[in-house]
Coordinates of C-alpha atoms in Angstrom, one line a residue:
M107 CA 69.9 -28.9 79.4
T108 CA 70.4 -26.7 76.3
V109 CA 71.6 -29.5 74.2
S110 CA 68.7 -31.8 75.0
T111 CA 66.2 -29.0 74.4
G112 CA 67.7 -28.3 71.0
T113 CA 67.6 -32.0 70.1
A114 CA 63.9 -32.2 71.2
K115 CA 63.0 -29.2 69.0
G116 CA 64.9 -30.6 66.1
S117 CA 63.3 -34.0 66.4
D118 CA 59.8 -32.4 66.1
R119 CA 60.6 -31.0 62.6
P120 CA 60.5 -34.4 60.7
V121 CA 57.2 -35.2 62.5
K122 CA 55.7 -31.8 61.4
R123 CA 56.9 -32.5 57.8
L124 CA 55.2 -35.9 57.8
L125 CA 51.9 -34.4 59.2
T126 CA 51.9 -31.5 56.7
P127 CA 51.9 -32.6 53.1
R128 CA 54.0 -30.6 50.7
T129 CA 51.4 -30.6 47.8
L130 CA 48.1 -28.8 47.7
R131 CA 46.4 -32.0 46.6
G132 CA 47.7 -33.8 49.7
R133 CA 46.7 -31.0 52.0
L134 CA 43.1 -30.8 50.6
A135 CA 42.8 -34.6 50.8
L136 CA 44.1 -34.5 54.4
M137 CA 41.6 -31.7 55.3
A138 CA 38.7 -33.7 53.7
L139 CA 39.9 -36.8 55.6
A140 CA 40.0 -35.0 58.9
T141 CA 36.6 -33.4 58.4
C142 CA 35.0 -36.8 57.4
A143 CA 36.7 -38.5 60.2
L144 CA 35.2 -36.1 62.7
W145 CA 31.7 -36.5 61.3
I146 CA 32.0 -40.3 60.9
G147 CA 33.3 -40.5 64.5
V148 CA 30.4 -38.5 65.8
L149 CA 27.9 -40.6 63.8
T150 CA 29.5 -43.9 64.9
T151 CA 29.4 -42.8 68.5
V152 CA 25.7 -41.7 68.3
F153 CA 24.8 -44.9 66.5
N154 CA 26.4 -47.2 69.0
L155 CA 24.9 -45.2 72.0
A156 CA 21.5 -45.4 70.4
L157 CA 21.9 -49.1 69.7
D158 CA 23.0 -49.8 73.3
N159 CA 20.1 -47.8 74.6
R160 CA 17.7 -49.8 72.3
L161 CA 19.1 -53.1 73.5
H162 CA 18.7 -52.1 77.1
G163 CA 15.1 -51.2 76.3
Q164 CA 14.5 -54.6 74.7
A165 CA 15.9 -56.3 77.8
D166 CA 13.6 -54.3 80.0
D167 CA 10.6 -55.2 77.9
V168 CA 11.5 -58.9 78.1
L169 CA 11.9 -58.7 81.9
R170 CA 8.6 -56.8 82.3
T171 CA 6.7 -59.2 80.1
R172 CA 8.1 -62.3 81.8
A173 CA 7.4 -60.9 85.3
E174 CA 3.8 -59.9 84.4
A175 CA 3.3 -63.4 82.9
V176 CA 4.5 -65.1 86.1
A177 CA 2.4 -62.7 88.2
A178 CA -0.7 -63.8 86.3
T179 CA -0.2 -67.4 87.6
V180 CA 0.0 -66.2 91.3
D181 CA -3.2 -65.6 93.3
V182 CA -2.9 -63.2 96.2
R183 CA -5.3 -64.0 99.0
P184 CA -6.9 -61.3 101.1
D185 CA -4.9 -62.5 104.1
G186 CA -1.6 -62.0 102.1
R187 CA -0.9 -65.6 101.3
L188 CA 0.3 -66.5 97.8
V189 CA -1.1 -69.4 95.8
V190 CA 1.0 -70.3 92.8
R191 CA -0.9 -72.1 90.0
E192 CA 1.2 -74.5 88.0
P193 CA 0.0 -74.3 84.4
T194 CA 1.2 -76.9 82.0
E195 CA 4.5 -76.2 80.1
D196 CA 5.5 -73.5 82.5
R197 CA 9.2 -74.3 82.4
A198 CA 9.8 -71.3 80.1
L199 CA 8.3 -69.0 82.8
D200 CA 10.4 -70.5 85.5
V201 CA 13.7 -69.6 83.8
G202 CA 15.3 -66.8 85.7
V203 CA 12.2 -65.9 87.8
W204 CA 11.8 -65.8 91.6
I205 CA 8.5 -65.5 93.6
F206 CA 8.8 -64.1 97.1
Q207 CA 6.2 -63.9 99.8
G208 CA 7.7 -61.2 101.9
D209 CA 11.4 -62.2 102.2
T210 CA 10.6 -65.9 101.8
V211 CA 11.3 -67.6 98.4
V212 CA 8.2 -69.4 97.2
E213 CA 9.6 -70.4 93.9
K214 CA 13.0 -70.0 92.3
P215 CA 14.6 -71.0 89.0
P216 CA 16.2 -74.5 88.8
T217 CA 19.7 -73.1 88.3
A218 CA 20.9 -69.6 89.1
P219 CA 24.2 -68.2 90.2
T220 CA 24.6 -67.6 94.0
G221 CA 25.2 -63.9 93.6
L222 CA 22.2 -63.5 91.4
Q223 CA 20.0 -65.3 94.0
A224 CA 21.3 -62.9 96.7
Q225 CA 20.6 -59.9 94.5
A226 CA 17.0 -61.1 93.8
A227 CA 16.5 -61.6 97.6
R228 CA 17.5 -57.9 98.1
L229 CA 14.8 -56.8 95.7
A230 CA 12.1 -58.8 97.5
G231 CA 9.6 -56.6 99.2
G232 CA 10.5 -53.6 97.1
R233 CA 8.5 -51.7 94.6
E234 CA 8.9 -51.9 90.8
T235 CA 12.5 -51.4 89.9
F236 CA 15.3 -52.4 87.6
T237 CA 18.9 -53.2 88.6
D238 CA 22.1 -54.6 87.1
T239 CA 24.5 -57.0 88.6
K240 CA 27.7 -58.9 87.6
S241 CA 27.3 -62.4 89.1
G242 CA 28.6 -65.0 86.7
G243 CA 28.2 -62.5 83.9
A244 CA 26.2 -59.4 83.2
W245 CA 22.6 -59.7 84.4
R246 CA 19.6 -57.3 84.6
L247 CA 16.8 -57.9 87.2
Y248 CA 13.3 -56.5 87.5
A249 CA 11.1 -56.6 90.6
F250 CA 7.3 -56.6 90.1
P251 CA 5.2 -56.2 93.3
L252 CA 2.2 -58.5 94.1
D253 CA -0.5 -56.6 96.0
T254 CA -3.5 -57.9 98.0
P255 CA -7.0 -57.2 96.6
A256 CA -8.4 -53.9 97.7
R257 CA -11.1 -54.1 100.3
Q258 CA -13.4 -51.5 101.8
G259 CA -11.6 -49.7 104.5
H260 CA -8.4 -51.7 103.8
P261 CA -6.0 -50.3 101.1
P262 CA -4.0 -52.9 99.2
T263 CA -0.7 -54.0 100.6
Q264 CA 2.3 -55.7 99.0
A265 CA 2.2 -59.4 99.8
G266 CA 5.0 -60.6 97.6
T267 CA 7.4 -59.9 94.7
V268 CA 8.1 -61.4 91.4
V269 CA 11.8 -61.0 90.3
S270 CA 12.7 -61.7 86.8
S271 CA 16.3 -61.8 85.4
V272 CA 17.9 -61.9 82.0
S273 CA 21.5 -62.2 80.9
L274 CA 22.9 -59.2 79.1
D275 CA 25.7 -61.1 77.4
P276 CA 23.8 -61.6 74.1
Y277 CA 22.9 -57.9 74.1
R278 CA 26.5 -57.0 74.8
S279 CA 27.7 -59.3 72.1
T280 CA 25.3 -57.6 69.6
A281 CA 26.5 -54.2 70.7
D282 CA 30.2 -55.2 70.5
T283 CA 29.6 -56.7 67.0
A284 CA 27.9 -53.6 65.9
L285 CA 30.7 -51.4 67.3
V286 CA 33.4 -53.4 65.5
G287 CA 31.4 -53.4 62.3
S288 CA 30.8 -49.7 62.4
I289 CA 34.5 -49.0 63.1
A290 CA 35.5 -51.2 60.2
L291 CA 33.0 -49.5 57.9
A292 CA 34.2 -46.1 59.1
V293 CA 37.8 -47.0 58.3
L294 CA 36.9 -48.3 54.8
L295 CA 34.7 -45.2 54.2
L296 CA 37.6 -42.9 55.2
A297 CA 40.0 -44.7 53.0
T298 CA 37.6 -44.4 50.1
I299 CA 37.0 -40.7 50.8
Y300 CA 40.7 -40.0 50.9
L301 CA 41.5 -41.7 47.6
L302 CA 38.5 -40.2 45.9
T303 CA 39.4 -36.7 47.2
R304 CA 42.9 -37.0 45.9
L305 CA 41.6 -38.2 42.5
V306 CA 39.0 -35.4 42.3
V307 CA 41.5 -32.7 43.5
R308 CA 44.1 -34.0 41.0
R309 CA 41.6 -33.6 38.2
A310 CA 40.5 -30.2 39.4
L311 CA 44.1 -29.0 39.6
R312 CA 45.0 -30.1 36.1
P313 CA 44.2 -26.6 34.7
V314 CA 46.5 -25.1 37.3
A315 CA 49.3 -27.5 36.4
A316 CA 48.8 -26.6 32.7
M317 CA 49.0 -22.9 33.5
S318 CA 52.2 -23.5 35.5
E319 CA 53.7 -25.4 32.5
Q320 CA 52.7 -22.6 30.2
A321 CA 54.3 -20.0 32.5
T322 CA 57.5 -22.0 32.6
R323 CA 57.7 -22.2 28.9
W324 CA 56.9 -18.5 28.5
S325 CA 59.5 -17.5 31.0
A326 CA 62.2 -19.6 29.3
A327 CA 61.3 -18.2 25.8
G328 CA 60.2 -14.7 26.8
A329 CA 56.9 -15.3 24.8
P330 CA 54.2 -12.5 24.8
E331 CA 51.3 -15.0 25.2
R332 CA 48.7 -14.6 27.9
F333 CA 46.5 -17.1 29.7
G334 CA 43.1 -15.7 28.9
A335 CA 39.9 -16.5 30.9
E336 CA 37.9 -18.2 28.1
G337 CA 37.0 -21.9 28.8
R338 CA 38.3 -21.8 32.4
P339 CA 36.4 -22.3 35.7
A340 CA 35.2 -19.1 37.3
E341 CA 38.0 -19.2 40.0
L342 CA 40.7 -19.9 37.5
A343 CA 39.3 -17.3 35.1
A344 CA 39.7 -14.6 37.7
F345 CA 43.1 -15.9 38.5
A346 CA 44.2 -15.9 34.9
T347 CA 42.8 -12.4 34.4
S348 CA 44.9 -11.2 37.4
L349 CA 48.0 -13.0 36.1
D350 CA 47.5 -11.5 32.6
A351 CA 47.2 -8.0 34.1
L352 CA 50.3 -8.6 36.1
L353 CA 52.2 -9.8 33.0
D354 CA 51.0 -6.7 31.1
R355 CA 52.3 -4.4 33.9
L356 CA 55.6 -6.3 34.0
A357 CA 55.9 -6.1 30.3
A358 CA 55.2 -2.3 30.4
V359 CA 57.7 -1.8 33.1
L360 CA 60.3 -3.8 31.2
R361 CA 59.6 -1.8 28.0
H362 CA 59.9 1.4 30.0
E363 CA 63.2 0.3 31.6
Q364 CA 64.5 -0.8 28.3
Q365 CA 63.5 2.5 26.7
Q366 CA 65.0 4.4 29.5
A367 CA 68.2 2.4 29.4
A368 CA 68.5 3.0 25.6
E369 CA 67.8 6.7 26.0
L370 CA 70.2 7.0 28.9
S371 CA 72.9 5.2 26.9
H372 CA 72.3 7.6 24.0
E373 CA 72.4 10.7 26.3
L374 CA 75.6 9.5 28.0
R375 CA 77.1 8.7 24.7
T376 CA 76.8 12.3 23.6
P377 CA 78.9 13.9 26.3
L378 CA 81.3 10.9 26.3
A379 CA 81.8 11.3 22.6
R380 CA 82.5 15.0 23.2
I381 CA 85.1 14.2 25.9
T382 CA 86.7 11.6 23.6
A383 CA 86.8 14.0 20.6
E384 CA 88.2 16.9 22.7
T385 CA 90.8 14.6 24.2
E386 CA 91.9 13.4 20.8
W387 CA 91.9 16.9 19.5
L388 CA 94.2 18.1 22.4
T389 CA 96.6 15.2 22.0
G390 CA 96.7 15.2 18.2
R391 CA 99.1 18.2 17.9
P392 CA 100.3 21.1 20.0
R393 CA 97.6 23.6 20.8
S394 CA 97.7 27.2 22.0
A395 CA 96.8 28.1 25.5
Q396 CA 93.5 29.5 24.5
E397 CA 92.6 26.4 22.5
R398 CA 93.6 24.2 25.4
E399 CA 91.4 26.2 27.8
T400 CA 88.4 26.1 25.5
S401 CA 88.8 22.3 25.0
L402 CA 89.2 21.7 28.7
E403 CA 86.0 23.8 29.4
A404 CA 84.1 21.6 26.9
I405 CA 85.4 18.5 28.6
A406 CA 84.5 19.8 32.0
G407 CA 81.0 20.7 30.8
A408 CA 80.5 17.2 29.3
A409 CA 81.7 15.6 32.5
T410 CA 79.3 17.7 34.5
T411 CA 76.4 16.7 32.3
M412 CA 77.3 13.0 32.8
Q413 CA 77.6 13.5 36.5
Q414 CA 74.2 15.1 36.7
I415 CA 72.6 12.3 34.8
C416 CA 74.3 9.6 37.0
D417 CA 73.5 11.5 40.3
S418 CA 69.8 11.8 39.3
L419 CA 69.6 8.1 38.6
L420 CA 71.3 7.1 41.8
S421 CA 69.0 9.4 43.8
E422 CA 66.0 7.9 42.2
V423 CA 67.1 4.3 43.0
R424 CA 67.9 5.2 46.6
T425 CA 64.5 6.9 47.1
R426 CA 62.7 4.0 45.5
N427 CA 64.2 1.4 47.8
A428 CA 64.2 3.6 51.0
R429 CA 61.7 2.9 53.7
T430 CA 62.0 6.3 55.5
P431 CA 62.3 9.3 53.1
G432 CA 63.8 11.6 55.8
R433 CA 63.0 15.2 56.6
S434 CA 64.3 18.6 55.5
R435 CA 63.5 22.3 55.6
F436 CA 62.3 24.2 52.5
A437 CA 63.9 27.4 53.5
A438 CA 67.4 25.9 53.7
I439 CA 67.0 24.0 50.4
A440 CA 65.5 27.0 48.5
H441 CA 68.3 29.4 49.6
R442 CA 70.9 26.8 48.9
L443 CA 69.6 26.2 45.3
A444 CA 69.2 30.0 44.8
A445 CA 72.8 30.6 45.9
R446 CA 74.1 27.8 43.7
N447 CA 72.3 29.2 40.7
A448 CA 73.7 32.6 41.3
A449 CA 77.2 31.3 41.7
L450 CA 77.2 28.9 38.7
F451 CA 75.1 31.0 36.3
P452 CA 75.7 34.7 37.1
D453 CA 74.3 35.9 33.8
T454 CA 70.9 34.2 34.1
P455 CA 67.8 35.4 36.0
P456 CA 68.1 34.9 39.7
V457 CA 65.9 32.5 41.7
T458 CA 63.4 34.3 43.9
V459 CA 62.3 32.4 47.0
A460 CA 58.9 33.4 48.4
A461 CA 55.8 32.2 50.3
A462 CA 52.9 30.9 48.2
N463 CA 50.8 34.0 48.8
D464 CA 53.6 36.4 47.8
A465 CA 53.5 38.1 44.4
T466 CA 56.2 39.3 42.0
S467 CA 55.5 42.0 39.4
D468 CA 55.1 40.4 36.0
G469 CA 58.0 41.1 33.7
E470 CA 60.2 42.6 36.5
P471 CA 63.2 40.8 37.8
G472 CA 63.1 39.6 41.3
G473 CA 66.5 41.0 42.2
S474 CA 69.8 42.1 40.8
P475 CA 71.5 39.6 38.5
G476 CA 73.7 37.1 40.2
T477 CA 72.0 37.3 43.6
A478 CA 69.3 35.3 45.4
T479 CA 66.4 37.4 46.6
N480 CA 63.2 37.0 48.6
T481 CA 60.2 39.1 47.7
A482 CA 58.6 38.7 51.2
P483 CA 59.9 40.5 54.2
G484 CA 62.0 38.3 56.5
T485 CA 63.0 34.8 55.5
A486 CA 61.5 32.1 53.2
P487 CA 58.7 29.9 54.6
D488 CA 60.3 27.4 57.0
V489 CA 58.1 24.4 56.0
S490 CA 59.1 20.9 56.9
I491 CA 59.3 18.4 53.9
G492 CA 59.1 14.6 54.4
V493 CA 62.1 13.9 52.2
S494 CA 65.8 14.3 52.8
Q495 CA 67.6 17.4 51.6
D496 CA 69.5 15.5 48.9
V497 CA 66.4 14.0 47.4
A498 CA 64.6 17.4 47.5
E499 CA 67.5 19.1 45.7
R500 CA 67.6 16.3 43.1
I501 CA 63.8 16.9 42.5
L502 CA 64.0 20.7 42.3
T503 CA 67.3 21.1 40.4
P504 CA 66.0 19.8 37.0
L505 CA 63.0 22.2 37.3
L506 CA 65.2 25.1 38.1
D507 CA 67.6 24.2 35.3
N508 CA 64.6 24.1 32.9
A509 CA 63.4 27.5 34.2
R510 CA 67.0 29.0 33.9
R511 CA 67.2 27.9 30.2
Y512 CA 63.9 29.6 29.2
A513 CA 63.2 32.4 31.7
A514 CA 63.3 36.0 30.4
H515 CA 63.6 37.9 33.7
T516 CA 62.4 35.9 36.8
I517 CA 62.5 32.5 38.3
T518 CA 60.3 32.1 41.4
L519 CA 60.3 29.3 43.9
T520 CA 57.3 29.2 46.3
C521 CA 56.1 26.8 48.9
A522 CA 52.9 26.2 50.9
A523 CA 52.0 23.6 53.5
G524 CA 48.7 21.7 53.2
A525 CA 47.0 18.8 54.9
G526 CA 49.7 16.1 55.0
E527 CA 51.6 17.5 52.0
V528 CA 53.8 20.4 50.9
T529 CA 53.3 22.1 47.5
V530 CA 56.2 23.8 45.8
H531 CA 55.8 25.9 42.7
V532 CA 58.7 26.6 40.2
D533 CA 57.7 29.5 37.9
D534 CA 59.5 31.2 35.1
D535 CA 58.4 34.0 32.7
G536 CA 59.6 32.2 29.6
P537 CA 57.6 31.2 26.5
G538 CA 56.2 28.2 28.3
V539 CA 55.7 24.6 27.1
P540 CA 54.3 24.2 23.6
P541 CA 50.8 22.7 23.7
D542 CA 51.7 19.9 21.4
F543 CA 54.5 18.9 23.7
V544 CA 52.7 18.8 27.0
A545 CA 51.8 15.1 26.7
S546 CA 55.5 14.2 26.1
L547 CA 56.9 16.6 28.7
F548 CA 58.0 14.0 31.2
E549 CA 59.1 11.3 28.8
P550 CA 62.8 10.4 29.0
G551 CA 65.0 11.9 26.3
R552 CA 62.4 14.3 24.9
R553 CA 63.0 18.0 24.5
A554 CA 60.5 20.6 23.3
R555 CA 63.1 22.5 21.3
P556 CA 66.2 20.5 20.6
E557 CA 67.6 23.2 18.3
D558 CA 67.4 26.0 21.0
G559 CA 71.1 25.7 21.8
H560 CA 70.6 25.0 25.5
D561 CA 72.4 22.1 27.1
G562 CA 70.5 19.2 28.6
A563 CA 70.1 15.5 28.1
G564 CA 66.3 15.4 28.1
L565 CA 66.2 13.3 31.3
G566 CA 65.9 15.9 34.0
L567 CA 62.1 16.3 34.1
A568 CA 61.5 12.5 33.8
L569 CA 63.9 11.7 36.6
A570 CA 62.6 14.5 38.8
R571 CA 59.0 13.1 38.5
R572 CA 60.3 9.6 39.2
L573 CA 62.1 10.9 42.3
A574 CA 59.0 12.7 43.5
R575 CA 56.7 9.7 43.0
A576 CA 59.2 7.4 44.7
A577 CA 59.1 9.7 47.7
G578 CA 55.3 9.7 47.8
G579 CA 54.6 12.9 45.8
D580 CA 54.3 14.0 42.2
I581 CA 55.2 16.7 39.6
A582 CA 52.7 18.2 37.2
L583 CA 52.6 21.1 34.8
D584 CA 50.1 24.0 35.4
A585 CA 49.3 24.7 31.8
A586 CA 47.0 27.6 32.7
A587 CA 49.7 29.6 34.3
P588 CA 51.7 32.2 32.3
G589 CA 55.2 31.0 31.3
A590 CA 56.0 27.6 32.7
R591 CA 54.8 26.6 36.2
F592 CA 55.7 23.2 37.6
V593 CA 53.7 22.0 40.7
V594 CA 55.6 19.7 43.0
T595 CA 53.8 17.9 45.8
L596 CA 55.8 16.2 48.5
P597 CA 54.8 14.6 51.8
A598 CA 54.9 16.9 54.8
G599 CA 57.7 16.3 57.3

């Protein structure tokens, strides 16, 4: 059972491929053919039905005319007797005509099929009517009543009947010929429509084929040309405009990635060169213990810088490709970052974690050096963030590193929940961002003061913003705030 079912399904696939053309030209031609076939079929059917009805009407007119002509040669006496006058050259009237007085045949055609004679006898004595019969062929009969003259006090009564007949074979032959002719004409018309449609569609799709060839050449050569909308049909003009916009965006993304790769290569080369130089310096000749310790600290610092750059890039890639960002708690992340800052950089201002409506005195430290503090009573706001803890830390760490480098006394980390998003502020009381550098603040490899002596590759803020945007949020600078204030928006958890 299973094998036969699979074979049947497999055998349907070639049929579907044959019925569905692979080219757009073939599909449009097939669609036009199907539409025309439907309409031509309807019109052919209507035409043949109308023709058949018309032929029946002509047969009825012939029967009625012949019966009335014969009735004009019959005199009906008041007593009901029929007197048939015999005009000269009446043989044309006698063909296929019966005259009945009651049920008795007064006159009948010289030759008539037996079945047709019986059908005419059944119509005798009846009122005006038409009927069809198949006796030696297709025949149609018509009964015309012969009434007595009206007299005073005596209404007219039917004294006899004239029955006329006509063969329907000529009419059927005409109808069949018309049907065959209309079908042949429809087939020829459909073939012509199909060929013309393919020709017209081919000519209409020539600009598309030309655009496809251009795109192939450009992709092979990496050319910066664009399609342009001039001289194209309206539909292709809109299509070309959209393609040009897409190519512009792809080119911009490619330039951005190339620039970032070059800057990343440059930034990684600096700590790598430091590691190489320190290693060669250590192995060049014997060093004292103090010299070795200093050199190893420099190597460890350069390695840490490289690790931070690589971790930030990997986090950005994971977040960009992830379908579900995850969830985390702000309180746990904030206290973890504050504790890490206190442990790694005990001589820098501590990180103060507070709710968004809490305030810290300007110019006063938020706590003793080397400790993480909270300016509000109790714990930090326990807000749910719609990103994982690792991603949230990768977003906030470069901002806290930047604040640590330039803060004079305080670094504040605040959070507030809004409608569908969470807003985190990272504040420091340092000199702030120079106005002429605000536009370049988030560009990779750019630093406001390269000569300030602080470590940093110039990629932290750029990667932090890319991480935030990949997670559905953003990072911006609040230029109106004192010092430096970065506003981080993230989806709510």
